[in-house]
Amino acid sequence: MHLQLPQITEYHGIRVLTSSQIAEMYGTDAKTISYNFSYNKKKYVEGKHYIKLEGHELRAFKASPEFPDCHKYSAHLYLWTEKGALLHAKSLNTDKAWEVYDYLVDYYF
């Protein structure tokens, strides 16, 4: 499999992915990622699977040069850790999601 790795994004030294990055890699859209998160929210643990940025933290993150412009008007932003990305692959449960997750583990995280 030949994939282009997403732009590397780190938050406090933790490599993360935005919902849009996960959606693009897994061949879906951010709305589906958001739905899967909402539907399975009790299975996700903040700080372990995701980091929710709001207020000052979000403004500071948006000001960083690595921030993807597509989220500049968001009131909050979810950053997904490696374990959170795995849960999304599991909930999508497509062959592509599992292939991409394996690739991300080997080359991104």
mmCIF file of N, CA and C in Angstrom:
data_model
loop_
_atom_site.group_PDB
_atom_site.id
_atom_site.type_symbol
_atom_site.label_atom_id
_atom_site.label_comp_id
_atom_site.label_asym_id
_atom_site.label_seq_id
_atom_site.Cartn_x
_atom_site.Cartn_y
_atom_site.Cartn_z
ATOM 1 N N MET A 1 0.853 -1.173 0.000
ATOM 2 C CA MET A 1 0.000 0.000 0.000
ATOM 3 C C MET A 1 0.896 1.232 0.000
ATOM 4 N N HIS A 2 0.575 2.173 -0.848
ATOM 5 C CA HIS A 2 1.326 3.419 -0.894
ATOM 6 C C HIS A 2 0.393 4.556 -0.523
ATOM 7 N N LEU A 3 0.614 5.114 0.639
ATOM 8 C CA LEU A 3 -0.188 6.236 1.122
ATOM 9 C C LEU A 3 0.719 7.410 1.416
ATOM 10 N N GLN A 4 0.153 8.574 1.317
ATOM 11 C CA GLN A 4 0.882 9.756 1.739
ATOM 12 C C GLN A 4 0.518 10.001 3.199
ATOM 13 N N LEU A 5 1.528 10.119 4.035
ATOM 14 C CA LEU A 5 1.266 10.380 5.442
ATOM 15 C C LEU A 5 0.689 11.779 5.615
ATOM 16 N N PRO A 6 -0.195 11.943 6.589
ATOM 17 C CA PRO A 6 -0.736 13.274 6.842
ATOM 18 C C PRO A 6 0.342 14.178 7.438
ATOM 19 N N GLN A 7 0.079 15.469 7.406
ATOM 20 C CA GLN A 7 0.984 16.422 8.041
ATOM 21 C C GLN A 7 1.113 16.034 9.509
ATOM 22 N N ILE A 8 2.325 15.999 10.012
ATOM 23 C CA ILE A 8 2.538 15.633 11.415
ATOM 24 C C ILE A 8 2.052 16.762 12.310
ATOM 25 N N THR A 9 1.197 16.399 13.240
ATOM 26 C CA THR A 9 0.642 17.339 14.196
ATOM 27 C C THR A 9 0.909 16.795 15.589
ATOM 28 N N GLU A 10 1.480 17.648 16.447
ATOM 29 C CA GLU A 10 1.746 17.247 17.832
ATOM 30 C C GLU A 10 1.095 18.248 18.774
ATOM 31 N N TYR A 11 0.652 17.724 19.897
ATOM 32 C CA TYR A 11 0.097 18.559 20.947
ATOM 33 C C TYR A 11 0.746 18.138 22.256
ATOM 34 N N HIS A 12 1.487 19.033 22.853
ATOM 35 C CA HIS A 12 2.232 18.740 24.087
ATOM 36 C C HIS A 12 3.071 17.470 23.943
ATOM 37 N N GLY A 13 3.733 17.337 22.801
ATOM 38 C CA GLY A 13 4.628 16.205 22.576
ATOM 39 C C GLY A 13 3.944 14.906 22.184
ATOM 40 N N ILE A 14 2.623 14.927 22.021
ATOM 41 C CA ILE A 14 1.873 13.727 21.623
ATOM 42 C C ILE A 14 1.492 13.874 20.168
ATOM 43 N N ARG A 15 1.822 12.896 19.356
ATOM 44 C CA ARG A 15 1.433 12.927 17.948
ATOM 45 C C ARG A 15 -0.053 12.610 17.848
ATOM 46 N N VAL A 16 -0.787 13.478 17.163
ATOM 47 C CA VAL A 16 -2.237 13.366 17.060
ATOM 48 C C VAL A 16 -2.679 13.561 15.611
ATOM 49 N N LEU A 17 -3.935 13.251 15.372
ATOM 50 C CA LEU A 17 -4.582 13.504 14.090
ATOM 51 C C LEU A 17 -5.883 14.252 14.349
ATOM 52 N N THR A 18 -6.253 15.152 13.442
ATOM 53 C CA THR A 18 -7.557 15.800 13.535
ATOM 54 C C THR A 18 -8.612 14.859 12.951
ATOM 55 N N SER A 19 -9.860 15.149 13.203
ATOM 56 C CA SER A 19 -10.951 14.345 12.630
ATOM 57 C C SER A 19 -10.899 14.369 11.104
ATOM 58 N N SER A 20 -10.581 15.520 10.538
ATOM 59 C CA SER A 20 -10.486 15.626 9.081
ATOM 60 C C SER A 20 -9.359 14.757 8.526
ATOM 61 N N GLN A 21 -8.231 14.717 9.226
ATOM 62 C CA GLN A 21 -7.127 13.876 8.777
ATOM 63 C C GLN A 21 -7.514 12.401 8.831
ATOM 64 N N ILE A 22 -8.167 11.987 9.914
ATOM 65 C CA ILE A 22 -8.604 10.592 10.030
ATOM 66 C C ILE A 22 -9.587 10.271 8.910
ATOM 67 N N ALA A 23 -10.537 11.160 8.693
ATOM 68 C CA ALA A 23 -11.549 10.932 7.649
ATOM 69 C C ALA A 23 -10.887 10.771 6.289
ATOM 70 N N GLU A 24 -9.965 11.658 5.968
ATOM 71 C CA GLU A 24 -9.291 11.584 4.668
ATOM 72 C C GLU A 24 -8.519 10.279 4.517
ATOM 73 N N MET A 25 -7.791 9.905 5.551
ATOM 74 C CA MET A 25 -6.995 8.669 5.488
ATOM 75 C C MET A 25 -7.891 7.434 5.379
ATOM 76 N N TYR A 26 -9.001 7.412 6.125
ATOM 77 C CA TYR A 26 -9.870 6.236 6.161
ATOM 78 C C TYR A 26 -10.886 6.204 5.025
ATOM 79 N N GLY A 27 -10.868 7.225 4.171
ATOM 80 C CA GLY A 27 -11.752 7.226 3.012
ATOM 81 C C GLY A 27 -13.207 7.528 3.353
ATOM 82 N N THR A 28 -13.410 8.432 4.305
ATOM 83 C CA THR A 28 -14.763 8.828 4.685
ATOM 84 C C THR A 28 -14.783 10.340 4.826
ATOM 85 N N ASP A 29 -15.737 10.888 5.557
ATOM 86 C CA ASP A 29 -15.765 12.336 5.774
ATOM 87 C C ASP A 29 -15.793 12.627 7.265
ATOM 88 N N ALA A 30 -15.498 13.874 7.610
ATOM 89 C CA ALA A 30 -15.435 14.275 9.021
ATOM 90 C C ALA A 30 -16.786 14.104 9.715
ATOM 91 N N LYS A 31 -17.876 14.240 8.963
ATOM 92 C CA LYS A 31 -19.208 14.061 9.541
ATOM 93 C C LYS A 31 -19.388 12.621 10.049
ATOM 94 N N THR A 32 -18.886 11.646 9.295
ATOM 95 C CA THR A 32 -18.964 10.242 9.715
ATOM 96 C C THR A 32 -18.108 9.999 10.956
ATOM 97 N N ILE A 33 -16.926 10.607 10.994
ATOM 98 C CA ILE A 33 -16.056 10.475 12.171
ATOM 99 C C ILE A 33 -16.775 11.065 13.385
ATOM 100 N N SER A 34 -17.399 12.232 13.217
ATOM 101 C CA SER A 34 -18.133 12.877 14.310
ATOM 102 C C SER A 34 -19.307 12.011 14.766
ATOM 103 N N TYR A 35 -20.035 11.436 13.809
ATOM 104 C CA TYR A 35 -21.155 10.564 14.149
ATOM 105 C C TYR A 35 -20.674 9.338 14.935
ATOM 106 N N ASN A 36 -19.604 8.704 14.447
ATOM 107 C CA ASN A 36 -19.076 7.523 15.142
ATOM 108 C C ASN A 36 -18.661 7.864 16.566
ATOM 109 N N PHE A 37 -18.051 9.031 16.735
ATOM 110 C CA PHE A 37 -17.652 9.452 18.068
ATOM 111 C C PHE A 37 -18.879 9.664 18.950
ATOM 112 N N SER A 38 -19.873 10.376 18.441
ATOM 113 C CA SER A 38 -21.090 10.633 19.226
ATOM 114 C C SER A 38 -21.813 9.337 19.588
ATOM 115 N N TYR A 39 -21.913 8.435 18.623
ATOM 116 C CA TYR A 39 -22.620 7.170 18.826
ATOM 117 C C TYR A 39 -21.900 6.259 19.821
ATOM 118 N N ASN A 40 -20.566 6.331 19.848
ATOM 119 C CA ASN A 40 -19.754 5.460 20.710
ATOM 120 C C ASN A 40 -19.030 6.235 21.810
ATOM 121 N N LYS A 41 -19.533 7.402 22.176
ATOM 122 C CA LYS A 41 -18.805 8.305 23.074
ATOM 123 C C LYS A 41 -18.392 7.645 24.397
ATOM 124 N N LYS A 42 -19.203 6.738 24.903
ATOM 125 C CA LYS A 42 -18.865 6.102 26.190
ATOM 126 C C LYS A 42 -17.622 5.214 26.089
ATOM 127 N N LYS A 43 -17.220 4.863 24.875
ATOM 128 C CA LYS A 43 -16.033 4.019 24.685
ATOM 129 C C LYS A 43 -14.755 4.829 24.564
ATOM 130 N N TYR A 44 -14.887 6.143 24.397
ATOM 131 C CA TYR A 44 -13.722 7.016 24.251
ATOM 132 C C TYR A 44 -13.425 7.703 25.581
ATOM 133 N N VAL A 45 -12.156 7.781 25.923
ATOM 134 C CA VAL A 45 -11.733 8.408 27.171
ATOM 135 C C VAL A 45 -10.909 9.650 26.831
ATOM 136 N N GLU A 46 -11.385 10.795 27.328
ATOM 137 C CA GLU A 46 -10.644 12.034 27.085
ATOM 138 C C GLU A 46 -9.270 11.940 27.739
ATOM 139 N N GLY A 47 -8.246 12.347 27.024
ATOM 140 C CA GLY A 47 -6.876 12.273 27.513
ATOM 141 C C GLY A 47 -6.168 10.997 27.093
ATOM 142 N N LYS A 48 -6.937 9.958 26.822
ATOM 143 C CA LYS A 48 -6.369 8.681 26.374
ATOM 144 C C LYS A 48 -6.605 8.483 24.877
ATOM 145 N N HIS A 49 -7.836 8.721 24.424
ATOM 146 C CA HIS A 49 -8.197 8.522 23.021
ATOM 147 C C HIS A 49 -8.279 9.840 22.247
ATOM 148 N N TYR A 50 -8.570 10.899 22.954
ATOM 149 C CA TYR A 50 -8.694 12.200 22.296
ATOM 150 C C TYR A 50 -8.383 13.315 23.278
ATOM 151 N N ILE A 51 -8.096 14.468 22.699
ATOM 152 C CA ILE A 51 -7.891 15.701 23.449
ATOM 153 C C ILE A 51 -8.869 16.709 22.868
ATOM 154 N N LYS A 52 -9.713 17.277 23.705
ATOM 155 C CA LYS A 52 -10.672 18.278 23.239
ATOM 156 C C LYS A 52 -10.110 19.662 23.542
ATOM 157 N N LEU A 53 -9.929 20.440 22.505
ATOM 158 C CA LEU A 53 -9.421 21.797 22.664
ATOM 159 C C LEU A 53 -10.571 22.787 22.562
ATOM 160 N N GLU A 54 -10.595 23.729 23.501
ATOM 161 C CA GLU A 54 -11.579 24.805 23.517
ATOM 162 C C GLU A 54 -10.894 26.049 24.055
ATOM 163 N N GLY A 55 -11.541 27.173 23.889
ATOM 164 C CA GLY A 55 -11.080 28.414 24.498
ATOM 165 C C GLY A 55 -9.625 28.750 24.197
ATOM 166 N N HIS A 56 -8.901 29.110 25.247
ATOM 167 C CA HIS A 56 -7.511 29.543 25.103
ATOM 168 C C HIS A 56 -6.636 28.466 24.459
ATOM 169 N N GLU A 57 -6.804 27.213 24.884
ATOM 170 C CA GLU A 57 -5.992 26.123 24.306
ATOM 171 C C GLU A 57 -6.214 26.017 22.799
ATOM 172 N N LEU A 58 -7.471 26.138 22.382
ATOM 173 C CA LEU A 58 -7.785 26.057 20.957
ATOM 174 C C LEU A 58 -7.185 27.241 20.202
ATOM 175 N N ARG A 59 -7.323 28.445 20.745
ATOM 176 C CA ARG A 59 -6.758 29.625 20.077
ATOM 177 C C ARG A 59 -5.243 29.497 19.934
ATOM 178 N N ALA A 60 -4.579 29.004 20.970
ATOM 179 C CA ALA A 60 -3.124 28.828 20.913
ATOM 180 C C ALA A 60 -2.749 27.777 19.873
ATOM 181 N N PHE A 61 -3.507 26.695 19.810
ATOM 182 C CA PHE A 61 -3.234 25.642 18.827
ATOM 183 C C PHE A 61 -3.445 26.158 17.408
ATOM 184 N N LYS A 62 -4.522 26.910 17.198
ATOM 185 C CA LYS A 62 -4.808 27.456 15.873
ATOM 186 C C LYS A 62 -3.711 28.417 15.415
ATOM 187 N N ALA A 63 -3.064 29.073 16.354
ATOM 188 C CA ALA A 63 -2.008 30.030 16.016
ATOM 189 C C ALA A 63 -0.708 29.341 15.611
ATOM 190 N N SER A 64 -0.593 28.041 15.900
ATOM 191 C CA SER A 64 0.644 27.328 15.556
ATOM 192 C C SER A 64 0.723 27.111 14.048
ATOM 193 N N PRO A 65 1.931 27.069 13.493
ATOM 194 C CA PRO A 65 2.081 26.923 12.037
ATOM 195 C C PRO A 65 1.617 25.569 11.502
ATOM 196 N N GLU A 66 1.506 24.565 12.345
ATOM 197 C CA GLU A 66 1.113 23.236 11.862
ATOM 198 C C GLU A 66 -0.398 23.028 11.820
ATOM 199 N N PHE A 67 -1.155 24.022 12.266
ATOM 200 C CA PHE A 67 -2.598 23.871 12.352
ATOM 201 C C PHE A 67 -3.246 23.862 10.976
ATOM 202 N N PRO A 68 -4.065 22.846 10.678
ATOM 203 C CA PRO A 68 -4.777 22.814 9.397
ATOM 204 C C PRO A 68 -5.830 23.926 9.323
ATOM 205 N N ASP A 69 -5.775 24.758 8.292
ATOM 206 C CA ASP A 69 -6.680 25.896 8.141
ATOM 207 C C ASP A 69 -8.155 25.524 8.109
ATOM 208 N N CYS A 70 -8.465 24.282 7.730
ATOM 209 C CA CYS A 70 -9.870 23.908 7.568
ATOM 210 C C CYS A 70 -10.658 23.975 8.873
ATOM 211 N N HIS A 71 -9.998 24.129 10.010
ATOM 212 C CA HIS A 71 -10.695 24.171 11.303
ATOM 213 C C HIS A 71 -10.665 25.555 11.944
ATOM 214 N N LYS A 72 -10.298 26.571 11.199
ATOM 215 C CA LYS A 72 -10.044 27.855 11.840
ATOM 216 C C LYS A 72 -11.274 28.507 12.471
ATOM 217 N N TYR A 73 -12.487 28.090 12.103
ATOM 218 C CA TYR A 73 -13.690 28.681 12.688
ATOM 219 C C TYR A 73 -14.371 27.772 13.713
ATOM 220 N N SER A 74 -13.773 26.663 14.042
ATOM 221 C CA SER A 74 -14.359 25.710 14.993
ATOM 222 C C SER A 74 -14.340 26.259 16.414
ATOM 223 N N ALA A 75 -15.413 26.000 17.167
ATOM 224 C CA ALA A 75 -15.480 26.402 18.574
ATOM 225 C C ALA A 75 -14.734 25.406 19.458
ATOM 226 N N HIS A 76 -14.557 24.190 18.967
ATOM 227 C CA HIS A 76 -13.774 23.175 19.658
ATOM 228 C C HIS A 76 -13.154 22.257 18.603
ATOM 229 N N LEU A 77 -12.164 21.518 19.019
ATOM 230 C CA LEU A 77 -11.465 20.639 18.093
ATOM 231 C C LEU A 77 -11.057 19.381 18.841
ATOM 232 N N TYR A 78 -11.295 18.235 18.225
ATOM 233 C CA TYR A 78 -10.848 16.970 18.791
ATOM 234 C C TYR A 78 -9.559 16.556 18.103
ATOM 235 N N LEU A 79 -8.571 16.241 18.912
ATOM 236 C CA LEU A 79 -7.318 15.693 18.418
ATOM 237 C C LEU A 79 -7.287 14.238 18.857
ATOM 238 N N TRP A 80 -7.029 13.348 17.918
ATOM 239 C CA TRP A 80 -7.107 11.920 18.185
ATOM 240 C C TRP A 80 -5.719 11.322 18.380
ATOM 241 N N THR A 81 -5.564 10.586 19.458
ATOM 242 C CA THR A 81 -4.313 9.881 19.727
ATOM 243 C C THR A 81 -4.292 8.591 18.902
ATOM 244 N N GLU A 82 -3.202 7.878 18.987
ATOM 245 C CA GLU A 82 -3.111 6.593 18.289
ATOM 246 C C GLU A 82 -4.247 5.666 18.708
ATOM 247 N N LYS A 83 -4.513 5.589 20.005
ATOM 248 C CA LYS A 83 -5.589 4.709 20.490
ATOM 249 C C LYS A 83 -6.958 5.179 20.014
ATOM 250 N N GLY A 84 -7.163 6.487 19.930
ATOM 251 C CA GLY A 84 -8.416 7.015 19.411
ATOM 252 C C GLY A 84 -8.588 6.700 17.933
ATOM 253 N N ALA A 85 -7.489 6.796 17.182
ATOM 254 C CA ALA A 85 -7.544 6.456 15.753
ATOM 255 C C ALA A 85 -7.920 4.988 15.573
ATOM 256 N N LEU A 86 -7.427 4.122 16.455
ATOM 257 C CA LEU A 86 -7.775 2.701 16.393
ATOM 258 C C LEU A 86 -9.268 2.497 16.622
ATOM 259 N N LEU A 87 -9.825 3.208 17.586
ATOM 260 C CA LEU A 87 -11.257 3.059 17.843
ATOM 261 C C LEU A 87 -12.087 3.501 16.640
ATOM 262 N N HIS A 88 -11.630 4.516 15.936
ATOM 263 C CA HIS A 88 -12.350 4.926 14.727
ATOM 264 C C HIS A 88 -12.259 3.853 13.653
ATOM 265 N N ALA A 89 -11.096 3.247 13.491
ATOM 266 C CA ALA A 89 -10.958 2.159 12.507
ATOM 267 C C ALA A 89 -11.901 1.019 12.872
ATOM 268 N N LYS A 90 -11.990 0.725 14.163
ATOM 269 C CA LYS A 90 -12.865 -0.359 14.620
ATOM 270 C C LYS A 90 -14.327 -0.035 14.337
ATOM 271 N N SER A 91 -14.751 1.203 14.615
ATOM 272 C CA SER A 91 -16.160 1.547 14.409
ATOM 273 C C SER A 91 -16.508 1.658 12.925
ATOM 274 N N LEU A 92 -15.560 2.095 12.095
ATOM 275 C CA LEU A 92 -15.814 2.133 10.652
ATOM 276 C C LEU A 92 -15.838 0.717 10.092
ATOM 277 N N ASN A 93 -14.927 -0.105 10.591
ATOM 278 C CA ASN A 93 -14.842 -1.526 10.256
ATOM 279 C C ASN A 93 -14.851 -1.803 8.748
ATOM 280 N N THR A 94 -14.065 -1.019 8.018
ATOM 281 C CA THR A 94 -13.891 -1.290 6.591
ATOM 282 C C THR A 94 -12.472 -1.804 6.378
ATOM 283 N N ASP A 95 -12.255 -2.519 5.312
ATOM 284 C CA ASP A 95 -10.915 -3.007 5.011
ATOM 285 C C ASP A 95 -9.932 -1.848 4.882
ATOM 286 N N LYS A 96 -10.364 -0.773 4.232
ATOM 287 C CA LYS A 96 -9.472 0.379 4.055
ATOM 288 C C LYS A 96 -9.106 0.990 5.403
ATOM 289 N N ALA A 97 -10.066 1.155 6.297
ATOM 290 C CA ALA A 97 -9.782 1.745 7.605
ATOM 291 C C ALA A 97 -8.745 0.916 8.350
ATOM 292 N N TRP A 98 -8.862 -0.404 8.310
ATOM 293 C CA TRP A 98 -7.904 -1.265 9.006
ATOM 294 C C TRP A 98 -6.537 -1.218 8.341
ATOM 295 N N GLU A 99 -6.487 -1.194 7.008
ATOM 296 C CA GLU A 99 -5.206 -1.101 6.302
ATOM 297 C C GLU A 99 -4.498 0.215 6.635
ATOM 298 N N VAL A 100 -5.259 1.297 6.579
ATOM 299 C CA VAL A 100 -4.686 2.607 6.850
ATOM 300 C C VAL A 100 -4.238 2.698 8.298
ATOM 301 N N TYR A 101 -5.031 2.177 9.212
ATOM 302 C CA TYR A 101 -4.623 2.220 10.620
ATOM 303 C C TYR A 101 -3.293 1.504 10.809
ATOM 304 N N ASP A 102 -3.151 0.332 10.223
ATOM 305 C CA ASP A 102 -1.904 -0.426 10.324
ATOM 306 C C ASP A 102 -0.741 0.396 9.772
ATOM 307 N N TYR A 103 -0.974 1.062 8.661
ATOM 308 C CA TYR A 103 0.043 1.910 8.040
ATOM 309 C C TYR A 103 0.399 3.082 8.961
ATOM 310 N N LEU A 104 -0.611 3.721 9.551
ATOM 311 C CA LEU A 104 -0.354 4.838 10.465
ATOM 312 C C LEU A 104 0.466 4.400 11.671
ATOM 313 N N VAL A 105 0.152 3.254 12.207
ATOM 314 C CA VAL A 105 0.900 2.753 13.365
ATOM 315 C C VAL A 105 2.365 2.531 12.990
ATOM 316 N N ASP A 106 2.595 1.971 11.803
ATOM 317 C CA ASP A 106 3.970 1.704 11.380
ATOM 318 C C ASP A 106 4.753 2.962 11.048
ATOM 319 N N TYR A 107 4.090 3.965 10.471
ATOM 320 C CA TYR A 107 4.851 5.100 9.932
ATOM 321 C C TYR A 107 4.530 6.471 10.501
ATOM 322 N N TYR A 108 3.418 6.635 11.182
ATOM 323 C CA TYR A 108 3.052 7.959 11.700
ATOM 324 C C TYR A 108 3.229 8.050 13.206
ATOM 325 N N PHE A 109 2.646 7.119 13.941
ATOM 326 C CA PHE A 109 2.689 7.187 15.411
ATOM 327 C C PHE A 109 3.970 6.605 15.966
#
